[in-house]
Coordinates of C-alpha atoms in Angstrom, one line a residue:
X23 CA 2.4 -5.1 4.9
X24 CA -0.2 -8.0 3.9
X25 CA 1.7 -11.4 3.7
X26 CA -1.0 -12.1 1.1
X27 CA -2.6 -10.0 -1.5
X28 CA -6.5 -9.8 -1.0
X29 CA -9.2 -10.2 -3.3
X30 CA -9.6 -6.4 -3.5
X31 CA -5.7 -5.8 -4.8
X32 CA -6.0 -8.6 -7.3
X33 CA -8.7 -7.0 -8.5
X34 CA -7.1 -3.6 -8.5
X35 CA -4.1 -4.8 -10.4
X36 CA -6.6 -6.5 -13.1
X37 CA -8.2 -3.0 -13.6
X38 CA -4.8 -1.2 -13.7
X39 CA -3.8 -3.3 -16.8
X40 CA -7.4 -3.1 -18.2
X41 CA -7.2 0.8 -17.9
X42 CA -3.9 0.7 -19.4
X43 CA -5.4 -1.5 -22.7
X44 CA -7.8 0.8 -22.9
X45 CA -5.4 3.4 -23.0
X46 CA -6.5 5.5 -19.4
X47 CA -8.7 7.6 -21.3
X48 CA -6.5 8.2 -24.3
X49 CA -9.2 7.2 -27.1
X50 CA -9.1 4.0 -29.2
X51 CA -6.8 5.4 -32.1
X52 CA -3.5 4.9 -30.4
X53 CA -0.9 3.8 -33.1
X54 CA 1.8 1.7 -32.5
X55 CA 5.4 2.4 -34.1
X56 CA 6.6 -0.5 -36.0
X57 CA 10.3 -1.6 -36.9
X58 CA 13.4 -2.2 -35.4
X59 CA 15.4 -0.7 -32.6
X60 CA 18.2 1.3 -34.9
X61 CA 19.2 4.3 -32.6
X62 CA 19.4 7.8 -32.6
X63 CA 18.1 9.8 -35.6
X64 CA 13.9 10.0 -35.6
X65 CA 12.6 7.9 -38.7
X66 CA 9.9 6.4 -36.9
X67 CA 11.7 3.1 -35.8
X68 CA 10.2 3.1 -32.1
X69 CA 10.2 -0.1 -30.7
X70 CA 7.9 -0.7 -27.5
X71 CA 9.3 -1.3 -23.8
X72 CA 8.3 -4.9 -22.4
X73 CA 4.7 -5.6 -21.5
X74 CA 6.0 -7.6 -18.7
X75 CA 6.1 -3.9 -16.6
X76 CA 4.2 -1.9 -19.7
X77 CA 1.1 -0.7 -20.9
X78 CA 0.9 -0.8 -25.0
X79 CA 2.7 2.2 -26.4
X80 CA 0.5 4.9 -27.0
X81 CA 0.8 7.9 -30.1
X82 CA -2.2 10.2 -31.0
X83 CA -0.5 12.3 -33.5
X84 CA 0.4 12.1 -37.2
X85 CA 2.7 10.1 -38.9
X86 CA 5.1 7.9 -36.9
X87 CA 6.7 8.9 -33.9
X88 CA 10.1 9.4 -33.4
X89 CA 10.9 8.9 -29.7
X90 CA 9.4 7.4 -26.9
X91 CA 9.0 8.1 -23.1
X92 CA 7.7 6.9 -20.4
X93 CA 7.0 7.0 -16.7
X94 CA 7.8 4.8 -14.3
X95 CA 5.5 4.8 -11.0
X96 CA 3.7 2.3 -8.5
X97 CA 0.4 1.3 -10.4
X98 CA -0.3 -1.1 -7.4
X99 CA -1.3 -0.9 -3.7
X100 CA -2.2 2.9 -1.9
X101 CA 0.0 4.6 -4.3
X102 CA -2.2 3.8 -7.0
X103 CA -4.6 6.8 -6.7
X104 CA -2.3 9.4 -7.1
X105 CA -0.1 7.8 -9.8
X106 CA -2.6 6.7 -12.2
X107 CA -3.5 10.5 -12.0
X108 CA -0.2 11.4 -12.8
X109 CA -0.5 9.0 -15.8
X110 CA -3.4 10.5 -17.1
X111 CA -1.7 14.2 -16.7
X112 CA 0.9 13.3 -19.0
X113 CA -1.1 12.1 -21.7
X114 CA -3.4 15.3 -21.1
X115 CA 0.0 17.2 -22.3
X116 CA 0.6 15.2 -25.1
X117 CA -2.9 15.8 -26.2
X118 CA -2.3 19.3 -25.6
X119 CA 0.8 19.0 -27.3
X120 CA -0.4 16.9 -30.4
X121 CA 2.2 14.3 -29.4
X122 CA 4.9 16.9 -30.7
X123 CA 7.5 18.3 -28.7
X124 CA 9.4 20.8 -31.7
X125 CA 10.0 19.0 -35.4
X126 CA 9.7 15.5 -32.8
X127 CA 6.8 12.9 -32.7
X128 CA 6.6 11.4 -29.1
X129 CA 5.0 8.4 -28.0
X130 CA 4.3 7.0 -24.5
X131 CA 3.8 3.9 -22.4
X132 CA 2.8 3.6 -18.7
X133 CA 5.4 1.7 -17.2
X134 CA 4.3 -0.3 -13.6
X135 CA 7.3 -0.5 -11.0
X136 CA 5.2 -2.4 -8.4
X137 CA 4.4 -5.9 -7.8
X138 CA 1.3 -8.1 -7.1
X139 CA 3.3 -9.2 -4.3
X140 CA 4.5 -6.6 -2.7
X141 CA 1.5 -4.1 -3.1
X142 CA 4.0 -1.1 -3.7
X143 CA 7.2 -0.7 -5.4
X144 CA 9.1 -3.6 -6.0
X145 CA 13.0 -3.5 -6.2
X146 CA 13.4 -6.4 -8.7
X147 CA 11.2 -4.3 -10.9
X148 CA 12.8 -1.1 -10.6
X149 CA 15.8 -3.0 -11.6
X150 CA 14.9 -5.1 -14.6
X151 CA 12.8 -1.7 -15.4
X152 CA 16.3 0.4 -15.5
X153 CA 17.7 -2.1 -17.6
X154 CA 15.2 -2.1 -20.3
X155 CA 15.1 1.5 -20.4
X156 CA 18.8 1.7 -21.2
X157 CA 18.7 -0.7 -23.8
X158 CA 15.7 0.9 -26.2
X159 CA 17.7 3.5 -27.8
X160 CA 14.3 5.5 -28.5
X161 CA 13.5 6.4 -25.3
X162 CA 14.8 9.9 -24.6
X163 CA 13.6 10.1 -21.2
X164 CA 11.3 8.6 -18.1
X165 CA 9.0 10.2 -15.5
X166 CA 9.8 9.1 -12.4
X167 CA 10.2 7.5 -9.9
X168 CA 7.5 8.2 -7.5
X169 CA 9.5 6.3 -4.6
X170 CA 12.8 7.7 -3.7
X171 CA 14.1 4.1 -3.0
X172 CA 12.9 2.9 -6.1
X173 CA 14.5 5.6 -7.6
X174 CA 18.1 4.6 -5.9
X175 CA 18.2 1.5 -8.1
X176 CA 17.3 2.8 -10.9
X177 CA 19.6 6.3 -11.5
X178 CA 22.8 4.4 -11.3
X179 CA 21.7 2.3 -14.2
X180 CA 19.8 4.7 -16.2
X181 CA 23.7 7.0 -15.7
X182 CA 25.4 4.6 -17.4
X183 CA 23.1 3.8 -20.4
X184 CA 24.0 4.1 -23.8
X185 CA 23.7 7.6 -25.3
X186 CA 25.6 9.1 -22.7
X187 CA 23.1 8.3 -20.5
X188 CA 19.3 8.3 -19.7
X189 CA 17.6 11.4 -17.9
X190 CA 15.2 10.2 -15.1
X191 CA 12.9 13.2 -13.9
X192 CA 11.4 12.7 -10.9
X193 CA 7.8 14.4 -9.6
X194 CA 7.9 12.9 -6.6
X195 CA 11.1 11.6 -4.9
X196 CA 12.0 13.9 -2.0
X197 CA 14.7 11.9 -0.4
X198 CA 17.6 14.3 0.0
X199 CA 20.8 12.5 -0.2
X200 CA 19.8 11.4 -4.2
X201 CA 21.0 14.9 -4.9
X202 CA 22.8 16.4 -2.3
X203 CA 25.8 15.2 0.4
X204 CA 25.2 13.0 3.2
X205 CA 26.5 10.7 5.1
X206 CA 29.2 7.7 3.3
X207 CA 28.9 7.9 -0.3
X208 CA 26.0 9.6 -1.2
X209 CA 24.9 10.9 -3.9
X210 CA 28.2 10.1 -5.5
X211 CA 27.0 6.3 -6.1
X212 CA 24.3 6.8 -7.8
X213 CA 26.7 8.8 -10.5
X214 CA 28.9 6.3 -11.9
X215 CA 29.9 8.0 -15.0
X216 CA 30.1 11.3 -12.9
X217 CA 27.5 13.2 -14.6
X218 CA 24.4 14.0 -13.4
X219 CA 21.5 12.4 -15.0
X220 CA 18.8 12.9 -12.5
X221 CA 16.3 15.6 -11.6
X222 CA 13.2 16.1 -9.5
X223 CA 10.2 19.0 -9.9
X224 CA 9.4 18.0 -5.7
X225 CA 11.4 19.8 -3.3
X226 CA 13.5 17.3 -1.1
X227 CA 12.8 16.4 2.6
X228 CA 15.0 19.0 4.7
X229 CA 12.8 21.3 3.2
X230 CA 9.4 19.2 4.3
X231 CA 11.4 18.2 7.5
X232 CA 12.0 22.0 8.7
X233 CA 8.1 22.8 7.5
X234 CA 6.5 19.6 9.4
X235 CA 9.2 20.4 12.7
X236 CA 7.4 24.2 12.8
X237 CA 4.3 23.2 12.1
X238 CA 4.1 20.9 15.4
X239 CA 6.2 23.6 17.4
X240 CA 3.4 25.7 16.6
X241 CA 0.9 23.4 18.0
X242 CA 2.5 23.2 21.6
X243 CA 4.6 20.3 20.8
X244 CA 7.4 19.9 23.0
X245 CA 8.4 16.3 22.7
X246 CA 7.9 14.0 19.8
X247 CA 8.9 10.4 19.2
X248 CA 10.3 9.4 15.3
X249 CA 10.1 6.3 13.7
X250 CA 11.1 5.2 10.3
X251 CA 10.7 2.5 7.9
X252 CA 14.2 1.7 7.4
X253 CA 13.7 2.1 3.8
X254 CA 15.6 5.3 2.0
X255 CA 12.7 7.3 1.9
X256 CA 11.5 6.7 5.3
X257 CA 15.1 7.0 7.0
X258 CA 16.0 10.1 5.6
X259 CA 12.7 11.8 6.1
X260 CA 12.8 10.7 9.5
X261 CA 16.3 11.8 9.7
X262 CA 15.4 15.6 8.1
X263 CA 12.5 16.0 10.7
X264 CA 14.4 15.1 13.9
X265 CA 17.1 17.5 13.1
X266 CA 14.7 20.6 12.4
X267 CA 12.6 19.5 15.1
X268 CA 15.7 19.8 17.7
X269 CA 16.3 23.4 15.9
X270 CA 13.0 24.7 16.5
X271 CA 13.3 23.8 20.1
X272 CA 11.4 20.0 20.6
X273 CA 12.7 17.0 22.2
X274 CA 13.3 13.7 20.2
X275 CA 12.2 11.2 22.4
X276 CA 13.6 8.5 20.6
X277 CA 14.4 7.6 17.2
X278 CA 12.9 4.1 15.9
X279 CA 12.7 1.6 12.9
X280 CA 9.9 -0.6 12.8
X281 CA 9.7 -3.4 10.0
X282 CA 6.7 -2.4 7.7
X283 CA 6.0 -6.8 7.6
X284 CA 5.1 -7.0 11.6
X285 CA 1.7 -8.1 12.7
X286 CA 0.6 -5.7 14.9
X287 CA 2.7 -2.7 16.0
X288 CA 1.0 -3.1 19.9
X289 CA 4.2 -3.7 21.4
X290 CA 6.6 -0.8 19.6
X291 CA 3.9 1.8 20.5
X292 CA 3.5 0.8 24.3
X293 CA 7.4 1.5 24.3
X294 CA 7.2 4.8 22.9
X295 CA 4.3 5.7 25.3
X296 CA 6.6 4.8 27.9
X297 CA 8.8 8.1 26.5
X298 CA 5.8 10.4 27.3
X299 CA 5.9 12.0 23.7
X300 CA 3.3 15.0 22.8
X301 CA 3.2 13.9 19.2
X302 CA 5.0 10.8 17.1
X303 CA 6.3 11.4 13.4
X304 CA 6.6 8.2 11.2
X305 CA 8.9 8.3 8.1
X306 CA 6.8 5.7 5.8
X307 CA 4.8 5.2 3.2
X308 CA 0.6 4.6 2.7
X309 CA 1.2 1.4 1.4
X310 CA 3.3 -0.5 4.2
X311 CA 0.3 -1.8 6.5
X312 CA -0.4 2.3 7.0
X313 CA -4.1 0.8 8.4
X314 CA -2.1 -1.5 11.2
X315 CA 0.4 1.2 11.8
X316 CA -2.3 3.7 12.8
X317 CA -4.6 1.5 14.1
X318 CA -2.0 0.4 16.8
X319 CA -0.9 3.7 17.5
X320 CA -4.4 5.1 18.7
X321 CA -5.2 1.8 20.7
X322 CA -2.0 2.2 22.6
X323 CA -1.3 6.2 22.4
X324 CA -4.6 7.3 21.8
X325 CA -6.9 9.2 19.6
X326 CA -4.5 11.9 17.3
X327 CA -6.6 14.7 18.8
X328 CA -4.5 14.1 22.0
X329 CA -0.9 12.3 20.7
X330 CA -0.5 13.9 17.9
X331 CA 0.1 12.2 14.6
X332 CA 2.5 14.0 11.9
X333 CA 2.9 11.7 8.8
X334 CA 4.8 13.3 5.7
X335 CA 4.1 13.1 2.2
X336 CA 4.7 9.3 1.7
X337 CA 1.2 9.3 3.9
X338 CA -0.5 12.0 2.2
X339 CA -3.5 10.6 0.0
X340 CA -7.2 10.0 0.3
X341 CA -6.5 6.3 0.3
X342 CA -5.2 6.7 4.3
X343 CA -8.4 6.8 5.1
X344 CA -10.2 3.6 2.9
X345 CA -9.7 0.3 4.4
X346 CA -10.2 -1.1 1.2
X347 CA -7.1 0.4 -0.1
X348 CA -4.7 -0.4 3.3
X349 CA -6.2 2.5 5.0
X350 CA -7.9 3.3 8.4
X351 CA -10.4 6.1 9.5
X352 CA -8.7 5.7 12.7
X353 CA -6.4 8.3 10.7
X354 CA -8.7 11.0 11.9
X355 CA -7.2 14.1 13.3
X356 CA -3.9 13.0 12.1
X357 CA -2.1 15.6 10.1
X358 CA 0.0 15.1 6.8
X359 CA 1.7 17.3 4.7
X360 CA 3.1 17.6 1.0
X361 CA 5.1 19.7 -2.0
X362 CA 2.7 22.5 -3.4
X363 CA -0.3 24.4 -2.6
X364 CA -4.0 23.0 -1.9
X365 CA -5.4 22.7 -5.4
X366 CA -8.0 25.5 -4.5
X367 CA -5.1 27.7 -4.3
X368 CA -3.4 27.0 -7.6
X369 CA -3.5 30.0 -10.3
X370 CA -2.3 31.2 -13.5
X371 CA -1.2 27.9 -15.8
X372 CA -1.5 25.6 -13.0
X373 CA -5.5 26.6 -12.7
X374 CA -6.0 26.4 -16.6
X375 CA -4.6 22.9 -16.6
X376 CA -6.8 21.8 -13.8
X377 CA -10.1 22.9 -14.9
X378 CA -8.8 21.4 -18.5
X379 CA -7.7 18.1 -16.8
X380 CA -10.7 17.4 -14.9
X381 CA -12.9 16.4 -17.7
X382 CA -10.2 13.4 -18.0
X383 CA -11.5 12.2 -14.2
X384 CA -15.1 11.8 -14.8
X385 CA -15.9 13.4 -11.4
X386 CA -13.0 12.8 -9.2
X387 CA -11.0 15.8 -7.8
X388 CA -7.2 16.3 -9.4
X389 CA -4.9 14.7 -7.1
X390 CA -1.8 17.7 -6.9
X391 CA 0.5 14.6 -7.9
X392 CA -1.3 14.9 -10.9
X393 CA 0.0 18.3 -11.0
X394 CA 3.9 18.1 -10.2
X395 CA 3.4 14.6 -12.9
X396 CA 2.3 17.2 -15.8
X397 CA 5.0 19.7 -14.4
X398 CA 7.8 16.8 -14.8
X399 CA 6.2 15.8 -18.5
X400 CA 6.2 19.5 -19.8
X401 CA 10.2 19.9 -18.3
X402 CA 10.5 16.6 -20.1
X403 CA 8.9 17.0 -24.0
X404 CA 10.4 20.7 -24.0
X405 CA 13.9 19.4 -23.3
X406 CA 13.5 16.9 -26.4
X407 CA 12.1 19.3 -28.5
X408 CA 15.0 21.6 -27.7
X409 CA 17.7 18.6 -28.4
X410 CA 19.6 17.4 -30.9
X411 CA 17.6 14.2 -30.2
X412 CA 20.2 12.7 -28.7
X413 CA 20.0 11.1 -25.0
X414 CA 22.8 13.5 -23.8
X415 CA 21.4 16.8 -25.1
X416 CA 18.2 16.2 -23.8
X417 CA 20.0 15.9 -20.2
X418 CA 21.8 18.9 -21.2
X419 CA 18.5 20.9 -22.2
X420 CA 16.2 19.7 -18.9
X421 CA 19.4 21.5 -16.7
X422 CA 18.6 24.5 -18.8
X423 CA 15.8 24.7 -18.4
X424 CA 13.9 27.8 -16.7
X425 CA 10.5 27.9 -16.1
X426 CA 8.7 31.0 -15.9
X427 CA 4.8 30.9 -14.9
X428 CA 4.7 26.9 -15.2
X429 CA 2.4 24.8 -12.9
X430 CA 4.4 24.8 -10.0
X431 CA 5.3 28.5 -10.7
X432 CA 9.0 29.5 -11.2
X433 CA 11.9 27.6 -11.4
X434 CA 14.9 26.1 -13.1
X435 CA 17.0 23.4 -11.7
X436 CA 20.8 23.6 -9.9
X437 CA 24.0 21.5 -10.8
X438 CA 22.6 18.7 -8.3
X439 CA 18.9 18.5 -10.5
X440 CA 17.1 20.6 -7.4
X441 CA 15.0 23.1 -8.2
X442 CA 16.6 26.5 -8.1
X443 CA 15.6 30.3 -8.2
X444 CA 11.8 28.5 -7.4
X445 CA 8.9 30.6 -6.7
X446 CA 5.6 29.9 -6.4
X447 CA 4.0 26.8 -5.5
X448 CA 7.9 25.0 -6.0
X449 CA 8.8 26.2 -2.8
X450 CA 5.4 25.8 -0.7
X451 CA 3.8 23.1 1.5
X452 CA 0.5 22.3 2.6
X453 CA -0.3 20.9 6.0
X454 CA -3.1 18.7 5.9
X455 CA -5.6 17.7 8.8
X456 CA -7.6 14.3 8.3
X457 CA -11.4 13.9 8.6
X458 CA -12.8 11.2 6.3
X459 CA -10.1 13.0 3.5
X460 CA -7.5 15.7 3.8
X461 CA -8.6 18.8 4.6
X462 CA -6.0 21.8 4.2
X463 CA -4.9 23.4 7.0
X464 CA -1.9 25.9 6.1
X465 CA 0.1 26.2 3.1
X466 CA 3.5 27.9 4.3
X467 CA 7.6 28.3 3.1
X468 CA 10.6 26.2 4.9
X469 CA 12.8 28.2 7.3
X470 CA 16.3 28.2 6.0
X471 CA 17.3 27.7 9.7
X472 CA 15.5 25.0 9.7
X473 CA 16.4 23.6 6.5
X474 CA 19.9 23.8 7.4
X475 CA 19.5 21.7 10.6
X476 CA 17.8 19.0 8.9
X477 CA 20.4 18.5 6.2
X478 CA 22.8 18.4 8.8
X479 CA 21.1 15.9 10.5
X480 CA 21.2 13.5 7.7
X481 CA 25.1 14.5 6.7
X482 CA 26.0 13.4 9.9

């Protein structure tokens, strides 16, 4: 990554909060809940989050609200395409929803998890972000987190707050081991009080492991090189490939951590050539010098038409391809894949909130982040309106819940928070092939075989 933040991301950020003020599209007759902080109960007594990490808080309906949410995503560096998206989706169901969710009035604010610094997710933030959460006794419940590490820091906190805890509902972490066994003492940490307190509407990475391993096989790939970030994302993705990708009959010729902060990456790739790979698979994310990374690997491996290039979900935006957002077209030919369906394939709900949503993006195309975001607000203001209005029964009520014809299709969620009984678009992923944007390629199931061998990779 950068050692210094350009122009152009200084400039970014200063839209981000302006977009924010202005409410992202939500109109200019937000109202603001006044009073103190006095628990559980309704009465209108939301207080706002900190504008140190928040946008103003945000109600459209009548009356006072009762409760508050939020969401909790990068709204700075190459994340920040897909998450304002998400961002907008979620007020587009409130709207929908007349900012009710049963006998409750909700209100919202746009939390920001990044730094200027950093240019992606920042740890510090996710932190003093956790804490502030648990403290306003309002908040019934956050979207996110959109990184899987970021989303490490913050569960263990958000378990223990006040209320019996805080639910954090994820539509986008796939790293495995938040949920399920693995190696030392994971998930458990992240579950002080021992209840779960955590769920996710994206499948996790064995599953995108075992569909990215068969994809290559399929392409006459018979030896591949892994690298990783180091980072819990990037590991564990890396990890969940390189076990499938054994499975389904490929060499691993060698498994690598590079430090995201590096120069130039001239020197790593000119030792991986030396392994004679067919393709390389880096466990990563768009925003960690992903124009360097790529750069380096053509000029030393060459163009992704020959080597090929397999980068997962963490990869998989538009902004891979803009320089001006960290990108390269030298990410031509590369392929990429993520949770869901290509959104030319989406039907039922999902297809009436898209053509409903896109008058929200003045033009742009819905980003399917923006989908799985909605998806995780709807699970979200349903559980509240279901509750008691307490923190604990809305946990209770999102583990209940079943989903049938949603916009990710069918599913409820197991004792771990993963998706469960899913069908649909909850169970699918798209491979995309790069041009000047992502161009979809297949949209295909997991092999359990497969699966299998990549959670066993990351147990062990």
């Amino acid at each position: 990554m950068r050692k210094r933040v350009s122009i152009g991301v200084l400039l970014a950020a200063v839209g981000a909060l302006a977009l924010l003020a202005a409410g992202c599209g939500g109109g200019g007759d937000n109202k603001s809940g006044g009073g103190g902080d006095t628990g559980g109960g309704g009465g209108g007594s939301v207080s706002a989050l900190p504008a140190s990490s928040c946008g103003p808080l945000e109600y459209k309906g009548s009356g006072d609200p009762d409760y508050l949410i939020a969401t909790d995503l990068p709204m700075q560096g190459g994340s920040r395409t897909q998450t304002l998206q998400m961002i907008q989706a979620i007020r587009y169901v409130l709207d929908q929803q007349d900012w009710k969710s049963g006998d409750y009035n909700i209100a919202f604010q746009a939390c920001d998890d990044a730094s200027a610094q950093l240019a992606k997710w920042d740890p510090d933030k996710c932190s003093a972000n956790a804490h502030n959460y648990a403290q306003n006794s309002k908040l019934l419940g956050v979207v996110g987190t959109f990184n899987s590490g970021c989303a490490a820091i913050e569960i263990p906190v958000l378990n223990s707050a006040p209320g019996g805890g805080l639910m954090l509902l994820s539509p986008a972490n796939t790293y495995g081991c938040l949920t399920e066994p693995c190696a030392g003492d994971e998930p458990e940490k992240y579950y002080p009080s021992g209840k779960r307190t955590y769920a996710r509407v994206a499948p996790s990475d064995p599953n995108q492991g075992a569909v990215d391993a068969k994809f290559l096989a399929s392409q006459g790939v018979k030896r591949v090189s892994v690298l990783n970030d180091k980072e819990a994302y990037g590991l564990g993705v890396a990890k969940n490939f390189a076990g499938a990708a054994k499975a389904a009959g490929m060499t691993v010729t060698g498994f690598t951590a590079y430090d995201p902060k590096q120069a130039n990456f001239r020197a790593l790739f000119t030792r991986i050539k030396g392994q004679n790979p067919d393709a390389v698979f880096i466990g990563g994310l768009v925003d960690e010098n992903s124009g360097q990374l790529i750069n380096d690997k053509v000029a030393i491996l060459g163009p992704n038409s020959g080597v090929k290039l397999m980068l997962p979900d963490g990869f998989t935006t538009d902004a891979i391809f803009d320089r001006k957002e960290g990108g390269t077209p030298e990410a031509k030919d590369a392929y990429f894949s993520v949770a869901g369906v290509g959104i030319d394939k989406y039907k039922g709900a999902a297809l009436d909130f898209i053509n409903g949503f896109k008058s929200k993006l003045g033009g742009k195309a819905v980003d399917p982040y923006a989908i799985l975001g909605a998806q995780a607000g709807q699970v979200l203001i349903d559980a509240i309106g279901k509750s008691d209005g307490s923190r604990s029964d809305v946990i209770s009520k999102v583990y209940a819940t079943k989903v049938n014809n949603g916009l990710i299709g069918n599913f409820s969620f197991n004792e771990n928070g993963d998706l469960s009984g899913a069908k649909g678009a909850a169970v699918l992923f798209t491979i995309y092939k790069g041009t000047d944007h992502l161009n979809t390629v297949l949209t295909t199931a997991p092999e359990p075989d497969l699966v299998a061998a990549a959670r066993k990779e990351a147990a062990g």
